[in-house]
PDB file of C-alpha atoms in Angstrom:
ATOM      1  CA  UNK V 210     211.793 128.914  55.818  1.00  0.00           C
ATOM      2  CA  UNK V 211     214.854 127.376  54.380  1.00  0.00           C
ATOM      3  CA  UNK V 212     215.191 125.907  51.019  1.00  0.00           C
ATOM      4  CA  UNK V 213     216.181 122.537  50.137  1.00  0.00           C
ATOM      5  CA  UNK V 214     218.672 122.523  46.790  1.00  0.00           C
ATOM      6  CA  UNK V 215     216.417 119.770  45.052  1.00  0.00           C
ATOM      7  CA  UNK V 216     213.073 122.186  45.837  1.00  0.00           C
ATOM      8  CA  UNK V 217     213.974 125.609  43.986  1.00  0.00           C
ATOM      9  CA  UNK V 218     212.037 128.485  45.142  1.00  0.00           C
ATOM     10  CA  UNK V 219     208.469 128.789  42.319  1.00  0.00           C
ATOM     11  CA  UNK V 220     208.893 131.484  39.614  1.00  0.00           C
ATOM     12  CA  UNK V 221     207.647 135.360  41.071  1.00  0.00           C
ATOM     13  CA  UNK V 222     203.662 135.085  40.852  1.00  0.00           C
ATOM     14  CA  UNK V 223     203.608 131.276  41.765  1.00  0.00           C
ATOM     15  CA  UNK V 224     202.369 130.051  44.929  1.00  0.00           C
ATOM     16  CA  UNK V 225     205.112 128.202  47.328  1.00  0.00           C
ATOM     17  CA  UNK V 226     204.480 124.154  46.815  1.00  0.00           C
ATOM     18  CA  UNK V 227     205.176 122.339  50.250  1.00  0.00           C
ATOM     19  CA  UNK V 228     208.370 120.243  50.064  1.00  0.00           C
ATOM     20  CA  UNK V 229     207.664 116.740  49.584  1.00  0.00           C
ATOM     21  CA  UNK V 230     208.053 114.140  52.649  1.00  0.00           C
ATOM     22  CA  UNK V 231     209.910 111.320  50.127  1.00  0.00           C
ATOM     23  CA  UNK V 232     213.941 111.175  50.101  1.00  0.00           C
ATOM     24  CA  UNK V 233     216.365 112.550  47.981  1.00  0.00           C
ATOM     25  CA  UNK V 234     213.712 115.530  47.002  1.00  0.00           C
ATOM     26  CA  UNK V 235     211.331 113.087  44.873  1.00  0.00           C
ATOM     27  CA  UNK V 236     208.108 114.813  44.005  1.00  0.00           C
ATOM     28  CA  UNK V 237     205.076 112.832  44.840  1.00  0.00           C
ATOM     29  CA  UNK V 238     202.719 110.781  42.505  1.00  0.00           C
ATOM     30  CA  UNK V 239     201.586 112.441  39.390  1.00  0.00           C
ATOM     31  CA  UNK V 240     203.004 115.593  39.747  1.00  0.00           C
ATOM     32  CA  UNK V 241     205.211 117.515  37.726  1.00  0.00           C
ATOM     33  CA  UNK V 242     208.474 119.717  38.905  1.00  0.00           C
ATOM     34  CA  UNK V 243     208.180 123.256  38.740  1.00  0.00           C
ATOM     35  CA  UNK V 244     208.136 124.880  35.326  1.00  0.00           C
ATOM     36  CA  UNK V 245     207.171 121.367  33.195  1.00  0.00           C
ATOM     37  CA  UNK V 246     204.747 121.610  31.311  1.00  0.00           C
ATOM     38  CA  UNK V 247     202.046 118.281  30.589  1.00  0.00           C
ATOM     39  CA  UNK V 248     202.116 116.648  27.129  1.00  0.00           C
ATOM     40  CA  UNK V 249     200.165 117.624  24.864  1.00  0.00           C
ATOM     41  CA  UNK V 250     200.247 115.729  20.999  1.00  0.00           C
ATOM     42  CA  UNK V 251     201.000 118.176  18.222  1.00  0.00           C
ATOM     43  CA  UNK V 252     197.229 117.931  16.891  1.00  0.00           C
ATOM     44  CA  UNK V 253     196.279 120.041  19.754  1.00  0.00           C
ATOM     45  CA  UNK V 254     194.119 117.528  21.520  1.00  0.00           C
ATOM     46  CA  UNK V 255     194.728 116.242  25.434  1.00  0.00           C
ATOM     47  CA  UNK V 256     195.919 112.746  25.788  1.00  0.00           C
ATOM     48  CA  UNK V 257     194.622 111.335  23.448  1.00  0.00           C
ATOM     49  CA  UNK V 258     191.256 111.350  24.626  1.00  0.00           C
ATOM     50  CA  UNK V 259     188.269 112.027  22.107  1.00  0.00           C
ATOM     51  CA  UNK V 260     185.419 114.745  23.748  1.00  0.00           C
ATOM     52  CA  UNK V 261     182.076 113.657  24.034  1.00  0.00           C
ATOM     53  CA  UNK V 262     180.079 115.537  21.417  1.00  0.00           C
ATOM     54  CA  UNK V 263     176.645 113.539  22.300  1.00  0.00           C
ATOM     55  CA  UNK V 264     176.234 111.718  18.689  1.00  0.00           C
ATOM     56  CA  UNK V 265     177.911 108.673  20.162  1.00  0.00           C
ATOM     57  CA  UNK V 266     176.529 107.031  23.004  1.00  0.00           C
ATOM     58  CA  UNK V 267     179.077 106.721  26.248  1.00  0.00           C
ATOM     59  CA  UNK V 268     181.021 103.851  26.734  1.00  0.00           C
ATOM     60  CA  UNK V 269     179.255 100.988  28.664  1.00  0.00           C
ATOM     61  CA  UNK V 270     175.692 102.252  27.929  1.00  0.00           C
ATOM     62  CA  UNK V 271     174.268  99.907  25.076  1.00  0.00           C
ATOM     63  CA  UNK V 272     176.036  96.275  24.711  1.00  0.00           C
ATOM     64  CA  UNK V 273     177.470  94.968  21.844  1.00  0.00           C
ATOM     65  CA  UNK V 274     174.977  94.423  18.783  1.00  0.00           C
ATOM     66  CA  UNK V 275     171.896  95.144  20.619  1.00  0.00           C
ATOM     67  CA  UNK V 276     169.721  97.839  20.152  1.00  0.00           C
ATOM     68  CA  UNK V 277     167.549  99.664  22.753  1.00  0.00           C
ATOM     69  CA  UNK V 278     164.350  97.894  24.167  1.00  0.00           C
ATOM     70  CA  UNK V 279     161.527  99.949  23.347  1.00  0.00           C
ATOM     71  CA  UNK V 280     160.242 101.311  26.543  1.00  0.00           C
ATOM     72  CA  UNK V 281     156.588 101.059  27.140  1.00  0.00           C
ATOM     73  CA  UNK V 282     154.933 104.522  26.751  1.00  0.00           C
ATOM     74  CA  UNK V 283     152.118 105.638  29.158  1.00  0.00           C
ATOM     75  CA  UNK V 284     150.170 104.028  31.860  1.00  0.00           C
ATOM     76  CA  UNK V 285     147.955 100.755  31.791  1.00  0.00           C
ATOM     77  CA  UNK V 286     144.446 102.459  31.953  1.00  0.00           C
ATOM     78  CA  UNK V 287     142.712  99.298  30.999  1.00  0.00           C
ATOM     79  CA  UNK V 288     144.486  97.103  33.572  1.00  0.00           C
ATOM     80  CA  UNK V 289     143.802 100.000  36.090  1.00  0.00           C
ATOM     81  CA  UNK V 290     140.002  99.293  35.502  1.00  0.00           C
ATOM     82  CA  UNK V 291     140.129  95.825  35.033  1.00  0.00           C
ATOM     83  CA  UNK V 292     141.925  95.933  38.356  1.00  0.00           C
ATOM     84  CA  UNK V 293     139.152  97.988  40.057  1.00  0.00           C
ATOM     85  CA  UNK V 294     136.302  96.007  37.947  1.00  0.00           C
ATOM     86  CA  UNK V 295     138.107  92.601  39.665  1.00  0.00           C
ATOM     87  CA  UNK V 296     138.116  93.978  43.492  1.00  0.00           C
ATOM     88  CA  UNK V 297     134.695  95.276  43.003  1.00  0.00           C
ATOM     89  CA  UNK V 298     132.862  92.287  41.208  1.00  0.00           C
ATOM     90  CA  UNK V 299     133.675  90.189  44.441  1.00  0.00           C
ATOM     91  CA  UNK V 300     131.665  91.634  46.986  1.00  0.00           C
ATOM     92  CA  UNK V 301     129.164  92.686  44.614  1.00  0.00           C
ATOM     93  CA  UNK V 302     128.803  88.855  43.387  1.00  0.00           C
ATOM     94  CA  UNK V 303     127.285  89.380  47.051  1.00  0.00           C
ATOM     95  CA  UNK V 304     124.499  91.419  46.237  1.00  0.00           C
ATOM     96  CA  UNK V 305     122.207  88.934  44.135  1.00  0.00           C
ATOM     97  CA  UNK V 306     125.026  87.568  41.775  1.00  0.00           C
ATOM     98  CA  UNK V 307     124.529  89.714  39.300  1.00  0.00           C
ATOM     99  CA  UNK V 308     126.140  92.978  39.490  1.00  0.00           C
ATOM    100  CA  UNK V 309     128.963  90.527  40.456  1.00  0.00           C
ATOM    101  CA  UNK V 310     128.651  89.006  37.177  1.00  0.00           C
ATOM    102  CA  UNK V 311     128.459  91.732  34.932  1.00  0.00           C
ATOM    103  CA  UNK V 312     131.920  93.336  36.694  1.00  0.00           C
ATOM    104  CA  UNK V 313     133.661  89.979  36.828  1.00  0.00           C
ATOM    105  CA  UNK V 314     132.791  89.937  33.021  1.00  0.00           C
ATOM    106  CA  UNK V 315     134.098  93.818  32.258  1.00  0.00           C
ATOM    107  CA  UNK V 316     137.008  92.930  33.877  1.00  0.00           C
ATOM    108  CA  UNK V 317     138.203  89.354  32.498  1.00  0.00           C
ATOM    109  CA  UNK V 318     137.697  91.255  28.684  1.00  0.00           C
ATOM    110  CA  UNK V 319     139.470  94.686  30.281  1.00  0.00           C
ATOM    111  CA  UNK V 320     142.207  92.401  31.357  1.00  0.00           C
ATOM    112  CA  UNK V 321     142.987  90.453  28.672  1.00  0.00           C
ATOM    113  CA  UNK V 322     142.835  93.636  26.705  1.00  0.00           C
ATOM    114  CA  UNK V 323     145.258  95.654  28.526  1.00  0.00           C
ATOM    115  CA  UNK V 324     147.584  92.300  28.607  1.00  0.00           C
ATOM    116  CA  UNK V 325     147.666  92.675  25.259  1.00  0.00           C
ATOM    117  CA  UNK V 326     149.029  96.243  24.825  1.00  0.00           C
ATOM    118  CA  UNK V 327     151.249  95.170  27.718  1.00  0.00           C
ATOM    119  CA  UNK V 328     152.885  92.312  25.515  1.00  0.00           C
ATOM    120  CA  UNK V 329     153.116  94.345  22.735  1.00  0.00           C
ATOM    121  CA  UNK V 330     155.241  96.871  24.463  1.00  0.00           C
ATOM    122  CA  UNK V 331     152.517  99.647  24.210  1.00  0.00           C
ATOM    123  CA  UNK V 332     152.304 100.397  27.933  1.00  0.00           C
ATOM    124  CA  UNK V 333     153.344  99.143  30.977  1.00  0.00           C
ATOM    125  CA  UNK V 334     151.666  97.290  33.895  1.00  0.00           C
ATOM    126  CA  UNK V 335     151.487  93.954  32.743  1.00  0.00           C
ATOM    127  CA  UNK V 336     150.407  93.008  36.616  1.00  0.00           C
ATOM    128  CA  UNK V 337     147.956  95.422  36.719  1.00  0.00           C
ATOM    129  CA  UNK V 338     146.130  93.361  33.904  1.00  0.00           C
ATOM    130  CA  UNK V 339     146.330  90.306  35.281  1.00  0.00           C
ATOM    131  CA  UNK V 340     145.003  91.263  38.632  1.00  0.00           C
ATOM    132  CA  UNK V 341     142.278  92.357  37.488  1.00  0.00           C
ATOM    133  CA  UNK V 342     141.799  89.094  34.869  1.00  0.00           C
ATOM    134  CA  UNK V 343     141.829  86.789  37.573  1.00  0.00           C
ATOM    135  CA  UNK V 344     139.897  88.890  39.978  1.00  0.00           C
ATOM    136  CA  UNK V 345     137.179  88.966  37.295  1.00  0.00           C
ATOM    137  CA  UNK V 346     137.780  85.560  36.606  1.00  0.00           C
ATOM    138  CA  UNK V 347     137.001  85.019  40.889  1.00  0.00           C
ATOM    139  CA  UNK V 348     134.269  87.536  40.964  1.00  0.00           C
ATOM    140  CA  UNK V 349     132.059  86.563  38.183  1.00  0.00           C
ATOM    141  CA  UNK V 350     132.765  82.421  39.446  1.00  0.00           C
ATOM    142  CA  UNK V 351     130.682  83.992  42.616  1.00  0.00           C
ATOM    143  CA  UNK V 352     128.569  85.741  40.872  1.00  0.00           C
ATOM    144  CA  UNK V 353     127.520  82.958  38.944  1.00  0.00           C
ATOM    145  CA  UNK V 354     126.940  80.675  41.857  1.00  0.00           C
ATOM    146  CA  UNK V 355     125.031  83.428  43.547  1.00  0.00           C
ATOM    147  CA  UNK V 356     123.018  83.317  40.839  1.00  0.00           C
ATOM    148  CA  UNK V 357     122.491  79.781  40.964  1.00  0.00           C
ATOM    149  CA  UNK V 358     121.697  79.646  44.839  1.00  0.00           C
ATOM    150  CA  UNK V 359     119.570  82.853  44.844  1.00  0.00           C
ATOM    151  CA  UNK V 360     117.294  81.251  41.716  1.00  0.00           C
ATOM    152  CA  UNK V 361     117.228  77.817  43.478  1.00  0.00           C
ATOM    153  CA  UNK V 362     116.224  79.223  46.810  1.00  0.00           C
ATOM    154  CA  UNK V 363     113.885  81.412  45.237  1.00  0.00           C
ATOM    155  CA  UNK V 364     111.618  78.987  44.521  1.00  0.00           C
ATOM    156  CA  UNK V 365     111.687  77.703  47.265  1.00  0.00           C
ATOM    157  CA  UNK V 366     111.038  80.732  49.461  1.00  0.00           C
ATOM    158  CA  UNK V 367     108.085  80.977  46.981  1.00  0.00           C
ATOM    159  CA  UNK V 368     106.479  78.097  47.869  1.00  0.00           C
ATOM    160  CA  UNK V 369     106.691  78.643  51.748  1.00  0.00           C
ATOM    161  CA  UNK V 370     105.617  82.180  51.705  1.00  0.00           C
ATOM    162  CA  UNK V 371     101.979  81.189  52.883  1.00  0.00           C
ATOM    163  CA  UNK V 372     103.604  79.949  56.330  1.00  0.00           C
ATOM    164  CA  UNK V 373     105.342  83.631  56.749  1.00  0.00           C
ATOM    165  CA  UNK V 374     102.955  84.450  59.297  1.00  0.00           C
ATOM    166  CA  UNK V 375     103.766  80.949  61.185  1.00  0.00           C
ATOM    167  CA  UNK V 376     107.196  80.742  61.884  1.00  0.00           C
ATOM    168  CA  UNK V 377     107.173  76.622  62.703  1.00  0.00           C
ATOM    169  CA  UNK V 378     105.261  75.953  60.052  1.00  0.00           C
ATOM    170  CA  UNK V 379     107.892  78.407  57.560  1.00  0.00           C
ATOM    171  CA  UNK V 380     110.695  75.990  58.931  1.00  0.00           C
ATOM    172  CA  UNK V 381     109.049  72.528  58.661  1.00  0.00           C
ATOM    173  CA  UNK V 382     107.708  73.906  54.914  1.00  0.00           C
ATOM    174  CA  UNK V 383     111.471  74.536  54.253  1.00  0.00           C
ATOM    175  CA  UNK V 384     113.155  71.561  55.434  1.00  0.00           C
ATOM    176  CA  UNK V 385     110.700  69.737  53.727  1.00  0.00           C
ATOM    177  CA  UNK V 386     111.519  71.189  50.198  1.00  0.00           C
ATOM    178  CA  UNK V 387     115.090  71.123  51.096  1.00  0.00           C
ATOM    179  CA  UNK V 388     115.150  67.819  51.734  1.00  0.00           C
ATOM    180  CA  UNK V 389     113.211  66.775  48.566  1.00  0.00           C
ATOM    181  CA  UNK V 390     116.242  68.147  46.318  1.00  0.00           C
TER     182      UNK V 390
END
């Protein structure tokens, strides 16, 4: 390989640099001709540049004037059951209207509970909570009319239970008291 004058051969123990493609032996971008050293200020450090020693936080990562938001800590346990409580008290408002009730209830003062700690910032899962509020809020509104149709028509299954054994006289007994309300 011959040598161009403007590319000297490298020092004994350097590797050979490829001539550059550009005219008139320019070096490309950013680098430096053989034997050059970079600068360095006379303090010692590079470029100005200050190291990151972690007591500082990086550049970009809080804004101006504003502190951190305090993260919430932990899981929302009591939306979590007021979430189950809610799905559950629906189809067992169902089941006679109470055990409806009494779920819908647990989980309408579960939820507001765990909404709460969610404002506050204590935990998370501000949803979760309100799921299971308005669930409750849904199951014990069918529990409650459950009730209400299961106590109404148990009177009036009481009062035709001496036809049981006479099925057209059962019906005419309950249209009768059905239409009288």
């Amino acid at each position: 390989m011959t040598d161009h004058p403007q590319n000297p051969p490298p020092p004994a123990g350097e590797p050979e640099r490829p001539a550059s493609g550009g005219a008139y032996g320019s070096q490309p971008y950013g680098s430096q001709p053989y034997g050059s050293q970079p600068y360095q200020p006379a303090d010692g450090q590079t470029g100005g540049a200050q190291p990151y020693d972690g007591d500082q936080p990086p550049y970009g990562d809080q804004p101006y004037g504003q502190g951190y938001a305090p993260q919430p800590q932990g899981t929302n346990v009591l939306g979590i059951i007021a979430l189950i409580l809610g799905i559950l008290s629906i189809p067992l408002a169902c089941c006679g209207g109470w055990p409806g009730l009494l779920a819908g209830i647990v989980a309408i003062v579960l939820g507001v509970m765990g909404n709460k700690k969610a404002k506050q910032g204590l935990v998370g899962g501000k949803g979760l909570s309100m799921a299971g509020l308005i669930l409750g809020i849904i199951g014990t509104v069918m529990g409650i009319a459950m009730l209400v149709f299961t106590i109404m028509f148990a009177d009036l299954a009481q009062k035709c239970q001496q036809y049981d054994q006479d099925p057209a006289k059962m019906q005419q007994c309950v249209t009768d008291e059905f239409n009288k309300r």
